[in-house]
XYZ file of C-alpha atoms in Angstrom:
526
model
C 0.000 0.000 0.000
C 1.039 3.622 -0.419
C 1.819 6.177 2.274
C 1.169 9.889 1.837
C -0.517 9.309 -1.531
C -3.726 11.182 -0.708
C -4.030 14.740 -2.090
C -4.726 15.719 1.514
C -1.202 14.558 2.447
C 0.646 15.866 -0.589
C 3.249 17.834 1.369
C 4.335 14.729 3.297
C 5.005 12.757 0.138
C 8.706 12.396 -0.783
C 9.819 13.192 -4.295
C 10.233 9.960 -6.217
C 13.137 11.413 -8.206
C 15.563 14.230 -7.413
C 18.274 15.613 -9.663
C 21.277 16.643 -7.538
C 23.982 18.719 -9.215
C 27.399 19.040 -7.598
C 31.044 19.727 -8.443
C 31.653 16.052 -9.098
C 28.761 15.809 -11.538
C 25.050 15.188 -11.497
C 23.334 12.313 -9.733
C 19.794 11.013 -9.672
C 18.375 10.152 -6.262
C 15.450 7.749 -6.350
C 13.168 7.386 -3.330
C 10.629 4.550 -3.380
C 7.175 5.956 -2.724
C 5.681 2.583 -1.807
C 6.023 0.925 1.576
C 4.289 -1.813 3.466
C 1.376 -0.515 5.483
C -0.977 -2.514 7.678
C -4.557 -1.354 7.161
C -6.328 -1.613 10.497
C -9.782 -0.559 9.326
C -12.082 -1.455 6.414
C -11.548 0.460 3.212
C -13.597 1.192 0.117
C -10.755 1.259 -2.392
C -7.164 0.369 -3.063
C -4.777 2.612 -4.893
C -1.878 2.130 -7.277
C 0.050 4.655 -9.314
C 1.998 4.432 -12.572
C 4.269 7.337 -13.418
C 2.205 8.673 -16.315
C 1.838 12.352 -17.171
C -1.686 13.706 -17.639
C -2.621 15.850 -20.625
C -2.637 19.505 -19.534
C -6.004 21.074 -18.839
C -7.054 23.397 -21.687
C -7.682 27.082 -21.095
C -11.197 27.785 -19.906
C -11.865 24.177 -18.928
C -14.142 25.152 -16.029
C -16.612 26.495 -18.589
C -16.925 23.231 -20.517
C -20.396 22.303 -19.270
C -21.843 19.374 -21.230
C -25.313 18.073 -22.069
C -27.509 16.503 -24.721
C -29.065 18.878 -27.242
C -32.602 18.767 -25.796
C -31.315 19.366 -22.239
C -29.136 22.179 -23.570
C -32.221 23.892 -24.976
C -34.143 23.375 -21.732
C -31.275 24.756 -19.629
C -31.146 27.897 -21.742
C -34.915 28.404 -21.554
C -35.050 27.753 -17.799
C -32.227 29.956 -16.567
C -30.107 31.070 -19.521
C -27.365 28.500 -18.930
C -25.198 28.169 -22.047
C -24.037 24.598 -22.656
C -20.521 24.564 -24.107
C -20.165 20.911 -25.137
C -23.013 19.172 -26.923
C -22.978 15.448 -26.192
C -24.258 13.196 -28.968
C -24.672 9.474 -28.359
C -26.172 6.338 -29.953
C -25.947 6.026 -33.751
C -24.892 8.420 -36.452
C -27.525 8.299 -39.197
C -29.212 11.477 -37.856
C -32.325 11.630 -39.965
C -34.190 14.721 -38.707
C -35.735 15.318 -36.290
C -34.713 11.904 -34.964
C -33.995 8.649 -36.697
C -37.095 6.566 -37.564
C -34.763 3.590 -37.830
C -35.665 1.784 -34.606
C -33.244 -1.030 -35.319
C -30.104 0.978 -36.009
C -27.076 -0.779 -34.608
C -24.865 0.504 -31.831
C -21.115 0.094 -31.355
C -20.486 0.570 -35.069
C -19.936 4.328 -35.480
C -20.409 4.739 -39.218
C -21.605 8.079 -40.580
C -24.642 7.158 -42.673
C -25.836 10.555 -43.889
C -22.867 12.879 -44.166
C -24.814 15.944 -45.335
C -27.295 15.836 -42.453
C -24.512 15.113 -39.963
C -22.447 18.094 -41.155
C -25.512 20.341 -41.025
C -26.281 19.360 -37.436
C -22.697 19.933 -36.300
C -22.499 23.299 -38.089
C -25.701 24.347 -36.314
C -24.086 23.741 -32.923
C -20.825 25.419 -33.938
C -22.846 28.518 -34.872
C -24.060 28.604 -31.256
C -20.476 28.567 -30.005
C -20.625 24.944 -28.922
C -18.257 22.031 -29.313
C -19.692 18.783 -30.691
C -18.611 15.613 -28.888
C -19.640 12.035 -29.621
C -19.961 8.736 -27.769
C -17.597 5.890 -28.641
C -16.747 2.553 -27.063
C -13.667 1.243 -28.893
C -13.557 -1.960 -26.844
C -16.936 -3.184 -28.131
C -17.791 -3.753 -31.788
C -21.189 -4.797 -33.144
C -21.180 -8.523 -33.810
C -24.401 -8.397 -35.801
C -28.175 -8.787 -35.650
C -29.263 -12.342 -34.918
C -32.031 -14.118 -36.832
C -33.454 -15.624 -33.655
C -36.923 -14.108 -33.290
C -36.637 -13.993 -29.510
C -33.891 -11.394 -29.798
C -35.469 -8.881 -32.166
C -38.793 -7.833 -33.662
C -38.796 -8.324 -37.412
C -41.115 -5.382 -37.929
C -38.437 -2.955 -36.755
C -35.621 -4.257 -38.902
C -35.097 -4.121 -42.649
C -31.492 -5.045 -43.471
C -31.837 -3.683 -46.997
C -32.700 -0.133 -45.969
C -31.681 0.270 -42.344
C -27.919 0.314 -42.777
C -25.472 1.587 -45.313
C -23.707 -1.318 -47.015
C -26.234 -3.721 -45.463
C -26.126 -7.255 -46.809
C -28.309 -10.274 -46.137
C -26.292 -13.050 -44.623
C -26.223 -16.522 -46.104
C -28.972 -18.959 -45.184
C -26.736 -20.944 -42.842
C -25.618 -17.855 -40.896
C -26.881 -17.036 -37.405
C -27.151 -13.401 -38.420
C -29.783 -11.439 -40.249
C -27.185 -8.700 -40.760
C -23.518 -8.165 -40.032
C -21.174 -5.303 -40.777
C -19.085 -6.305 -43.807
C -15.823 -5.634 -41.946
C -16.865 -7.880 -39.060
C -17.789 -10.679 -41.462
C -14.315 -10.585 -42.914
C -12.081 -9.813 -39.941
C -13.818 -11.164 -36.822
C -11.289 -13.934 -36.190
C -8.393 -11.521 -36.619
C -9.896 -8.737 -34.514
C -11.427 -10.558 -31.554
C -9.577 -10.780 -28.297
C -9.120 -14.222 -26.769
C -10.835 -15.661 -24.916
C -13.838 -14.321 -26.848
C -15.941 -11.936 -24.788
C -19.363 -10.596 -25.787
C -21.895 -8.107 -24.430
C -25.726 -8.036 -24.698
C -26.427 -4.350 -25.403
C -29.404 -3.965 -27.748
C -30.463 -7.596 -27.279
C -34.113 -6.606 -27.711
C -33.183 -5.713 -31.282
C -31.215 -8.923 -31.721
C -27.826 -7.238 -31.340
C -24.718 -8.429 -29.581
C -21.168 -7.062 -29.365
C -17.719 -8.618 -29.146
C -14.533 -7.237 -27.641
C -11.843 -6.635 -30.263
C -8.209 -6.628 -29.237
C -6.853 -3.110 -29.463
C -3.485 -4.484 -30.505
C -5.113 -5.754 -33.706
C -5.783 -4.013 -37.014
C -9.225 -3.170 -35.639
C -7.480 -0.106 -34.180
C -6.670 0.977 -37.756
C -10.321 0.570 -38.767
C -11.503 2.504 -35.728
C -9.138 5.386 -36.495
C -10.547 5.424 -40.043
C -14.103 5.712 -38.679
C -13.102 8.557 -36.364
C -11.412 10.323 -39.263
C -14.785 10.425 -41.046
C -16.371 12.056 -37.992
C -13.554 14.585 -37.738
C -13.973 15.489 -41.419
C -17.645 16.231 -40.712
C -16.638 18.730 -38.016
C -16.782 16.674 -34.813
C -14.639 18.264 -32.081
C -13.809 15.081 -30.200
C -15.171 12.489 -27.813
C -17.573 13.473 -25.028
C -17.796 9.911 -23.721
C -15.012 7.381 -24.279
C -16.740 4.490 -22.567
C -15.516 1.447 -20.624
C -11.822 2.229 -20.646
C -10.579 -0.158 -17.973
C -7.978 -2.609 -19.352
C -8.969 -6.086 -20.529
C -6.997 -9.307 -20.853
C -6.100 -10.679 -24.288
C -4.064 -13.683 -25.398
C -4.647 -13.575 -29.167
C -1.126 -14.069 -30.518
C -2.178 -12.253 -33.713
C -2.174 -9.109 -31.555
C 1.221 -9.816 -29.969
C -0.800 -10.342 -26.802
C -0.363 -13.037 -24.189
C 2.566 -15.100 -23.004
C 3.473 -18.763 -23.143
C 3.829 -20.499 -19.806
C 6.161 -23.396 -19.057
C 3.109 -25.640 -19.044
C 2.598 -24.906 -22.731
C -0.523 -22.801 -22.183
C -1.005 -19.262 -23.474
C -1.957 -16.772 -20.756
C -3.499 -13.312 -21.311
C -1.956 -9.941 -20.563
C -3.706 -6.640 -20.051
C -3.846 -4.163 -22.923
C -2.873 -0.952 -21.081
C -0.448 0.247 -23.725
C -2.520 -0.721 -26.769
C -5.251 1.495 -25.342
C -2.835 4.328 -24.683
C -1.530 4.044 -28.232
C -5.061 4.197 -29.667
C -5.712 7.396 -27.689
C -2.544 8.920 -29.103
C -3.651 7.992 -32.626
C -7.144 9.429 -32.135
C -5.634 12.708 -30.938
C -3.459 12.726 -34.059
C -6.499 12.086 -36.290
C -8.449 15.035 -34.867
C -5.373 17.271 -34.805
C -4.811 16.560 -38.496
C -8.429 17.063 -39.586
C -9.537 19.837 -37.216
C -6.241 21.625 -36.569
C -6.522 21.300 -32.788
C -6.474 18.675 -30.084
C -9.871 17.039 -29.533
C -12.021 17.188 -26.460
C -11.607 13.720 -24.962
C -13.494 12.604 -21.847
C -12.818 9.079 -20.600
C -15.693 7.376 -18.773
C -14.740 5.465 -15.636
C -13.241 6.107 -12.216
C -10.663 8.818 -12.794
C -7.527 7.581 -11.084
C -7.943 3.971 -12.228
C -7.339 4.552 -15.921
C -4.866 7.416 -16.045
C -2.007 5.281 -17.432
C -4.036 4.078 -20.435
C -5.966 7.300 -21.000
C -3.508 10.071 -20.272
C -4.090 11.572 -23.731
C -7.629 12.378 -22.575
C -8.113 15.842 -21.130
C -10.774 14.912 -18.582
C -12.734 12.160 -16.921
C -16.476 11.558 -17.237
C -17.423 9.771 -14.051
C -20.130 9.338 -11.422
C -21.170 5.816 -12.400
C -19.559 4.624 -9.168
C -22.536 6.095 -7.297
C -24.983 3.787 -9.095
C -26.683 1.887 -6.266
C -26.713 -1.332 -8.303
C -23.064 -1.866 -7.384
C -23.889 -1.707 -3.694
C -26.704 -4.236 -4.017
C -24.503 -6.753 -5.807
C -22.562 -8.926 -3.344
C -20.153 -9.890 -6.111
C -19.122 -6.256 -6.497
C -19.547 -4.823 -3.028
C -17.753 -7.102 -0.587
C -18.012 -7.558 3.163
C -14.983 -5.341 3.840
C -16.559 -2.171 2.473
C -16.755 0.804 4.798
C -20.275 1.703 5.981
C -21.798 -1.312 4.220
C -24.623 -1.791 6.714
C -25.381 1.940 6.777
C -25.492 2.058 2.984
C -27.802 -0.945 2.683
C -30.063 0.403 5.428
C -30.219 3.748 3.627
C -31.301 2.004 0.420
C -33.939 0.076 2.338
C -35.225 3.437 3.594
C -35.406 4.990 0.109
C -31.839 6.253 -0.241
C -31.974 9.807 1.141
C -28.788 9.143 3.155
C -27.077 6.992 0.510
C -24.595 9.617 -0.713
C -23.586 10.473 2.847
C -22.477 6.919 3.595
C -21.244 5.871 0.135
C -19.519 9.063 -1.045
C -17.707 10.844 1.799
C -15.483 13.789 0.786
C -12.255 11.892 1.505
C -13.260 9.322 -1.102
C -14.678 11.821 -3.592
C -11.539 13.980 -3.629
C -9.409 10.947 -4.482
C -11.661 9.503 -7.174
C -12.753 12.789 -8.740
C -9.384 13.026 -10.472
C -8.945 16.805 -10.208
C -5.998 16.708 -7.760
C -4.220 14.275 -10.088
C -4.183 16.557 -13.112
C -7.507 15.804 -14.792
C -10.758 17.643 -14.441
C -14.012 15.719 -14.117
C -17.397 15.902 -15.777
C -19.413 14.417 -12.904
C -22.815 12.913 -13.649
C -25.637 11.973 -11.310
C -27.092 8.465 -11.204
C -30.282 8.840 -9.181
C -33.116 8.034 -11.590
C -31.297 5.009 -13.053
C -30.273 3.580 -9.661
C -32.300 0.673 -8.255
C -33.316 0.956 -4.626
C -33.829 4.719 -4.536
C -37.393 5.858 -3.976
C -39.039 7.723 -6.840
C -39.787 10.571 -4.440
C -36.099 11.018 -3.626
C -34.396 10.156 -6.936
C -36.435 12.671 -8.936
C -36.282 15.520 -6.433
C -34.496 18.823 -5.961
C -33.046 17.407 -2.732
C -31.158 14.566 -4.422
C -29.906 16.859 -7.183
C -28.643 19.417 -4.682
C -26.871 16.636 -2.755
C -24.971 15.683 -5.926
C -24.375 19.307 -6.993
C -22.976 20.111 -3.541
C -20.310 17.421 -3.867
C -19.438 18.617 -7.384
C -19.130 22.236 -6.249
C -16.896 21.279 -3.334
C -14.488 19.344 -5.576
C -14.097 21.651 -8.590
C -16.016 19.212 -10.804
C -17.986 20.104 -13.897
C -21.666 19.282 -13.433
C -23.274 16.939 -15.974
C -26.874 16.674 -14.696
C -28.341 13.513 -16.191
C -30.369 10.854 -14.351
C -31.684 13.511 -11.966
C -34.094 16.440 -11.814
C -31.751 18.943 -13.488
C -33.118 22.438 -12.812
C -31.109 23.104 -9.638
C -27.945 21.944 -11.399
C -28.558 24.228 -14.376
C -28.981 27.146 -11.989
C -25.671 26.397 -10.237
C -23.848 26.182 -13.580
C -25.400 29.501 -14.664
C -24.161 31.201 -11.473
C -20.637 29.952 -12.165
C -20.844 31.117 -15.782
C -22.000 34.604 -14.765
C -19.106 34.747 -12.297
C -16.703 34.088 -15.198
C -15.561 30.696 -13.970
C -13.800 29.953 -17.271
C -11.660 33.115 -17.145
C -7.934 32.488 -17.151
C -7.456 34.790 -14.139
C -9.653 32.677 -11.829
C -7.914 31.367 -8.700
C -9.212 28.298 -6.858
C -8.933 27.650 -3.121
C -9.837 24.028 -2.212
C -11.006 23.031 1.247
C -7.999 20.722 1.646
C -5.461 23.481 0.956
C -3.661 25.801 3.367
C -5.333 28.960 2.057
C -8.957 29.160 3.219
C -10.445 32.596 2.383
C -13.923 31.698 3.694
C -13.994 29.412 6.715
C -16.741 27.940 8.896
C -16.017 28.585 12.564
C -18.750 26.340 13.912
C -20.872 23.391 12.832
C -19.923 19.851 11.870
C -18.920 18.463 8.484
C -18.964 21.900 6.876
C -16.687 22.373 3.846
C -15.896 25.634 2.062
C -14.192 26.357 -1.254
C -13.621 29.708 -2.944
C -12.896 31.130 -6.388
C -11.435 34.578 -7.001
C -11.918 36.509 -10.239
C -10.447 39.981 -9.927
C -12.328 41.817 -7.168
C -15.136 39.275 -6.994
C -15.290 36.015 -5.061
C -17.545 32.981 -5.364
C -17.677 30.945 -2.157
C -19.421 27.591 -1.841
C -20.439 26.393 1.614
C -21.422 22.725 1.751
C -23.217 21.068 4.654
C -22.153 17.455 4.150
C -23.837 16.299 7.373
C -27.296 14.802 7.869
C -28.472 17.753 10.004
C -29.726 21.233 9.145
C -27.261 23.782 10.521
C -26.822 27.479 11.280
C -23.286 28.338 10.183
C -20.991 31.198 11.160
C -18.481 32.096 8.458
C -15.277 34.080 8.782
C -13.954 36.022 5.782
C -10.175 35.985 6.056
C -8.910 39.535 5.530
C -5.585 38.183 4.290
C -7.427 37.258 1.088
C -10.713 39.185 0.964
C -10.116 42.898 1.440
C -13.105 44.772 2.940
C -16.110 42.918 1.506
C -18.493 45.620 0.274
C -21.363 43.480 -0.948
C -22.329 39.870 -0.181
C -25.162 38.160 -2.046
C -26.716 34.721 -1.751
C -26.358 33.843 -5.433
C -29.448 31.667 -5.896
C -31.995 33.853 -4.101
C -30.366 37.244 -4.695
C -30.668 38.040 -0.976
C -28.186 40.608 0.333
C -26.258 39.450 3.396
C -24.327 41.509 5.920
C -21.324 40.928 8.163
C -21.529 41.240 11.932
C -18.200 41.640 13.725
C -16.482 40.199 10.676
C -18.714 37.129 10.656
C -21.520 35.995 8.384
C -24.412 33.830 9.542
C -26.194 31.554 7.075
C -28.572 28.603 7.273
C -27.681 25.472 5.283
C -29.992 22.422 5.164
C -28.608 18.897 5.418
C -26.750 17.665 2.306
C -27.101 21.087 0.705
C -25.050 24.164 -0.194
C -25.031 27.919 -0.425
C -23.314 29.914 -3.174
C -22.131 33.352 -2.036
C -20.995 36.192 -4.304
C -18.622 38.567 -2.502
C -17.427 41.884 -3.923
C -14.375 43.656 -2.523
């Protein structure tokens, strides 16, 4: 296990490598950062680190709010929030206003109607938005099965529903297969063969190709077509944890002394594909692509370091906590979490997502920024009353605000999230001059001087400050705040950003009320 690896203990961590220059020459001093450590209490995660640089954050990254097109329109109508990154998922035929092709295949990102696709992207560019797509390079569509139990014939016409569609031979299991898959399946597939059931109601299934195969060449070709149509990058690079492969055609696997071939994980094939995709977009669009990798942030940094950010939040899906094969008996707060779910889930985030876990898995302290999504309305075990409420959304938004995350409000009631994003936009959160003061740092401009489990973070933009006060506890609290004069010089105007209420200092202190699992956003002018 690691010591002093937490971002909260950064100053205690020794440098792994020092360059020492002296009269006799230059020497390199290496200090191992790993040491044996006995863990005396249950833990929710383990941690390992490979020395891999992260892609630098782009300028203005805090303004890269993301959403689907229909949510983007709703956010603008509701509170004027401008969505910067439009997220487009599913298939790419794009017949307006939406595809009537109910049986279009997934995990095969062909551009079927180039003119319509270009028109849609140009429309978003005219609004000042970036256009990002969904891809899952580790799954490829295996085909549409003939078995009637897996699809409804009325929804599928292989002659008209896909470009280059071909009827399979009579002895084939498939009604339709992509021509490339027909020809190269045996070369592309990883071994042992692994499949997935997405779209099974339409008869579809996917296989996992080995990324060390020539499938990577084909995938880069497909992405080149998207880039030529104006796509700005990838808003969701899905399922990017490494997989094991022992297909010798991919230079994968190793031969044991027992004569058996054993698999090895494809970390570096994945990293190489990311590098190639960046090169494709750089060549076609003249700039590096947006690239958000979807999984727990710190887990995949070595294989996804060419991505600029992490799209995460799936780890708060309650299904993982209900599954004994995923959530083991050593997990912290297990009984509290399960009891919360039995009670409808209002306390779930408190027990499952404490700040000390969130700050580690959010990725921001490790060089990435995070697009953090909610998972309430898709999570089993949460009551309808709670999952689709302002209270659950504000719980999630609070944790995002406290950890410098970008808010991606799906699978929740989004209005409160849109409002919080709008407040940050009006503050100028994407400005290059903005300074950030995390709650785990030494500089705390706005500090709670009473209460329990109260966290504060601050942003400075010129003479204006945005302070977020989060009540992480399960109790409503009256909080006294101190504005540190070392940072905030003579506050002239303090406003509660959501309500517009003017607040006043008393003896240098500010009193506010914060409900349980909720936040306040304060605008402070010097």
